[in-house]
PDB file of C-alpha atoms in Angstrom:
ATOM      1  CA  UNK K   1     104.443  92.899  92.309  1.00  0.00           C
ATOM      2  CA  UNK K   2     104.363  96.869  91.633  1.00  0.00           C
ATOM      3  CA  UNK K   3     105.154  99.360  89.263  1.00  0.00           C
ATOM      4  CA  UNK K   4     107.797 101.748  91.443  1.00  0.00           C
ATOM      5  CA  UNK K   5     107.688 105.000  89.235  1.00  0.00           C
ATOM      6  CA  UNK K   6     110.184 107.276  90.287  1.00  0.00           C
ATOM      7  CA  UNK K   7     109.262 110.415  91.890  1.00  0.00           C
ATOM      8  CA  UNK K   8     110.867 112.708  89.569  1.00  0.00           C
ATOM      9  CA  UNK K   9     108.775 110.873  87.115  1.00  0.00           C
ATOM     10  CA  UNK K  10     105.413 110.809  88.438  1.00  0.00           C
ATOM     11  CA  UNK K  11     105.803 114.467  88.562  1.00  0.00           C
ATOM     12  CA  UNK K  12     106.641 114.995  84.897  1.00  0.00           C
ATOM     13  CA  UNK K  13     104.293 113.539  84.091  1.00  0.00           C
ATOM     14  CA  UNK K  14     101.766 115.849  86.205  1.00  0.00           C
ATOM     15  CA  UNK K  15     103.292 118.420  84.225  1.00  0.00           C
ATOM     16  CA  UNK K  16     102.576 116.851  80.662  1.00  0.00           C
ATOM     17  CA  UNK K  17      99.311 116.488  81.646  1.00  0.00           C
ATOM     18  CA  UNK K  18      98.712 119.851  82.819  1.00  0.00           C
ATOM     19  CA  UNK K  19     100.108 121.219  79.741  1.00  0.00           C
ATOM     20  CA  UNK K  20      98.178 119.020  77.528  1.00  0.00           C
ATOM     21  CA  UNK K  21      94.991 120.545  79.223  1.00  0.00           C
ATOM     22  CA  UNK K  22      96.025 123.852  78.859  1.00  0.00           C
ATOM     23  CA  UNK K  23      97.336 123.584  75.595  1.00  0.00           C
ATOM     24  CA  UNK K  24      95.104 120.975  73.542  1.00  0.00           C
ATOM     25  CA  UNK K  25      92.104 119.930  76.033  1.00  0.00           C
ATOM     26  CA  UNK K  26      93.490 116.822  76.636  1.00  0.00           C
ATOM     27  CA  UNK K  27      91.443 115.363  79.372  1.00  0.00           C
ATOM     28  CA  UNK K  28      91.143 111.706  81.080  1.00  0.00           C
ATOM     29  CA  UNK K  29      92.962 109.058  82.923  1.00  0.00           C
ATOM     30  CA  UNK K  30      96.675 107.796  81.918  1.00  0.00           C
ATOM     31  CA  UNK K  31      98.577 105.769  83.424  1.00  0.00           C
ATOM     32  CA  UNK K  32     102.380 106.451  83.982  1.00  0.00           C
ATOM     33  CA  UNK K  33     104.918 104.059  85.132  1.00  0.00           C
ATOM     34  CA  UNK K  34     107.982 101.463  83.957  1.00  0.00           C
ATOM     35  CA  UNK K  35     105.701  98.538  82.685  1.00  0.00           C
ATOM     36  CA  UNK K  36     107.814  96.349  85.031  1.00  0.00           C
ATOM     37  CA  UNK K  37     107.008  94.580  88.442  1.00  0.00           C
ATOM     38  CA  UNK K  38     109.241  94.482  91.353  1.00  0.00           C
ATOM     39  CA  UNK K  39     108.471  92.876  94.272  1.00  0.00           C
ATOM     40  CA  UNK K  40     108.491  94.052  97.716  1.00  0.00           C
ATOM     41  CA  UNK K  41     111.543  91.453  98.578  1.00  0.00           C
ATOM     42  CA  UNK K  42     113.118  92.243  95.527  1.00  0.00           C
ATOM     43  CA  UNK K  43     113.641  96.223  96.759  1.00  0.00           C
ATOM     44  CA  UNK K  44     114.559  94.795 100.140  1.00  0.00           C
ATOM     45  CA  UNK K  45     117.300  93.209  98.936  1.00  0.00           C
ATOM     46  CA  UNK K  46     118.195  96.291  96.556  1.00  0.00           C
ATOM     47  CA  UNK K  47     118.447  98.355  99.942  1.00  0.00           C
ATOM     48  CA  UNK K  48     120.501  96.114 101.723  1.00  0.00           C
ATOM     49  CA  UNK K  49     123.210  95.515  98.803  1.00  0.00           C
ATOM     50  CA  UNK K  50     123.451  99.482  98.339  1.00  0.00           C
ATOM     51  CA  UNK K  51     123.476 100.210 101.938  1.00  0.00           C
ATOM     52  CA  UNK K  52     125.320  97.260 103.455  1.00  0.00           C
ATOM     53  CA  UNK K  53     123.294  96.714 106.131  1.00  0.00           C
ATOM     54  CA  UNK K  54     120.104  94.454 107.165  1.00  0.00           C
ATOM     55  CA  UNK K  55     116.715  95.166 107.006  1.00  0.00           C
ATOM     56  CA  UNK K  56     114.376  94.234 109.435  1.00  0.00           C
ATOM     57  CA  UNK K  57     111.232  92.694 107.481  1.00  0.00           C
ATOM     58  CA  UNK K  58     107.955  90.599 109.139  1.00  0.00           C
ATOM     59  CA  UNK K  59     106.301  88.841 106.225  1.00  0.00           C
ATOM     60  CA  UNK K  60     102.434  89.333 106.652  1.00  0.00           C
ATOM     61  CA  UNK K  61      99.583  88.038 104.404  1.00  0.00           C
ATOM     62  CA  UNK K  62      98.450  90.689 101.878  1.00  0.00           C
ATOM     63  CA  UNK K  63      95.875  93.071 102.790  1.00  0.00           C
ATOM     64  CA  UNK K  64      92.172  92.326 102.135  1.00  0.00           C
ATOM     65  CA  UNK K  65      92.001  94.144  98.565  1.00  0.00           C
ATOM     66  CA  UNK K  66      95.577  94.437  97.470  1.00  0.00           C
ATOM     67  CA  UNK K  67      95.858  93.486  94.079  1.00  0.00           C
ATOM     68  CA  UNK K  68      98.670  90.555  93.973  1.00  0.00           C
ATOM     69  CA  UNK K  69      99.529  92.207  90.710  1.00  0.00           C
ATOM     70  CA  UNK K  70      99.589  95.913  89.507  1.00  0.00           C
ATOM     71  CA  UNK K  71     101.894  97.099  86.855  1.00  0.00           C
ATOM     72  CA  UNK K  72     101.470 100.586  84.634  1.00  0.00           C
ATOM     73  CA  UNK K  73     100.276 100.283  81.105  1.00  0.00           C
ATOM     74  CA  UNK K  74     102.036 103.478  80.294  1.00  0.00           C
ATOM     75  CA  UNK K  75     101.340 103.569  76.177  1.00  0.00           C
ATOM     76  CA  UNK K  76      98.506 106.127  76.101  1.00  0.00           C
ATOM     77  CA  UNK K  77     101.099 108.731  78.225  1.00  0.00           C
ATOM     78  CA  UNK K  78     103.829 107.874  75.194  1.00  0.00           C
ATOM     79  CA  UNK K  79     101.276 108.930  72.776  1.00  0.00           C
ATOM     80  CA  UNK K  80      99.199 111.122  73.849  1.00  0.00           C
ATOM     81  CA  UNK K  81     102.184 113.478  76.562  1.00  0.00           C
ATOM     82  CA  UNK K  82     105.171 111.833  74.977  1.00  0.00           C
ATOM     83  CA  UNK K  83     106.244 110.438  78.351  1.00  0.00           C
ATOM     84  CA  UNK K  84     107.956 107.736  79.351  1.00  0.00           C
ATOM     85  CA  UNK K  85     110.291 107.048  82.126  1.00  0.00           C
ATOM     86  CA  UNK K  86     113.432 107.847  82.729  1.00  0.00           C
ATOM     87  CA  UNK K  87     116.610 105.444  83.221  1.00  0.00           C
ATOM     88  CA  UNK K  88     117.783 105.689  87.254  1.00  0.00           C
TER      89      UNK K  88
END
């Protein structure tokens, strides 16, 4: 399961940050993202609904390290940037 922050997202929030430091000294770590997993399988299937086609997959034990689990806690962005993500 993981967070899949969109893009557009990830990079306002860049800019929130930046401005915070500029503006206030706000300095640190914050995480951004939806609060909600997907799976891998889940965006597979996503892809091939939208597109109509297949998708070639080969399932594979997780990497040595991978986290089974790793989903944003986003609440210290909302307070302290006033992000949050947006609806796609």
């Amino acid at each position: 399961m993981r967070d899949y922050v969109h893009v557009d997202d990830l990079a306002r929030g860049h800019v929130l940050a930046v401005r915070g430091i500029l503006e206030g000294g706000i300095t640190g770590a914050v995480n951004v993202g939806t609060g909600r997993g997907t799976s891998l399988m889940e965006i597979i299937d996503l892809v091939r609904r939208v597109t109509g086609r297949s998708v070639t997959t080969r399932i594979a034990p997780r990497r040595e390290g991978d986290p089974a689990y790793a989903v944003a806690d986003a609440r210290l962005a909302a307070s302290l940037l006033g992000w949050t993500p947006g609806v796609y």
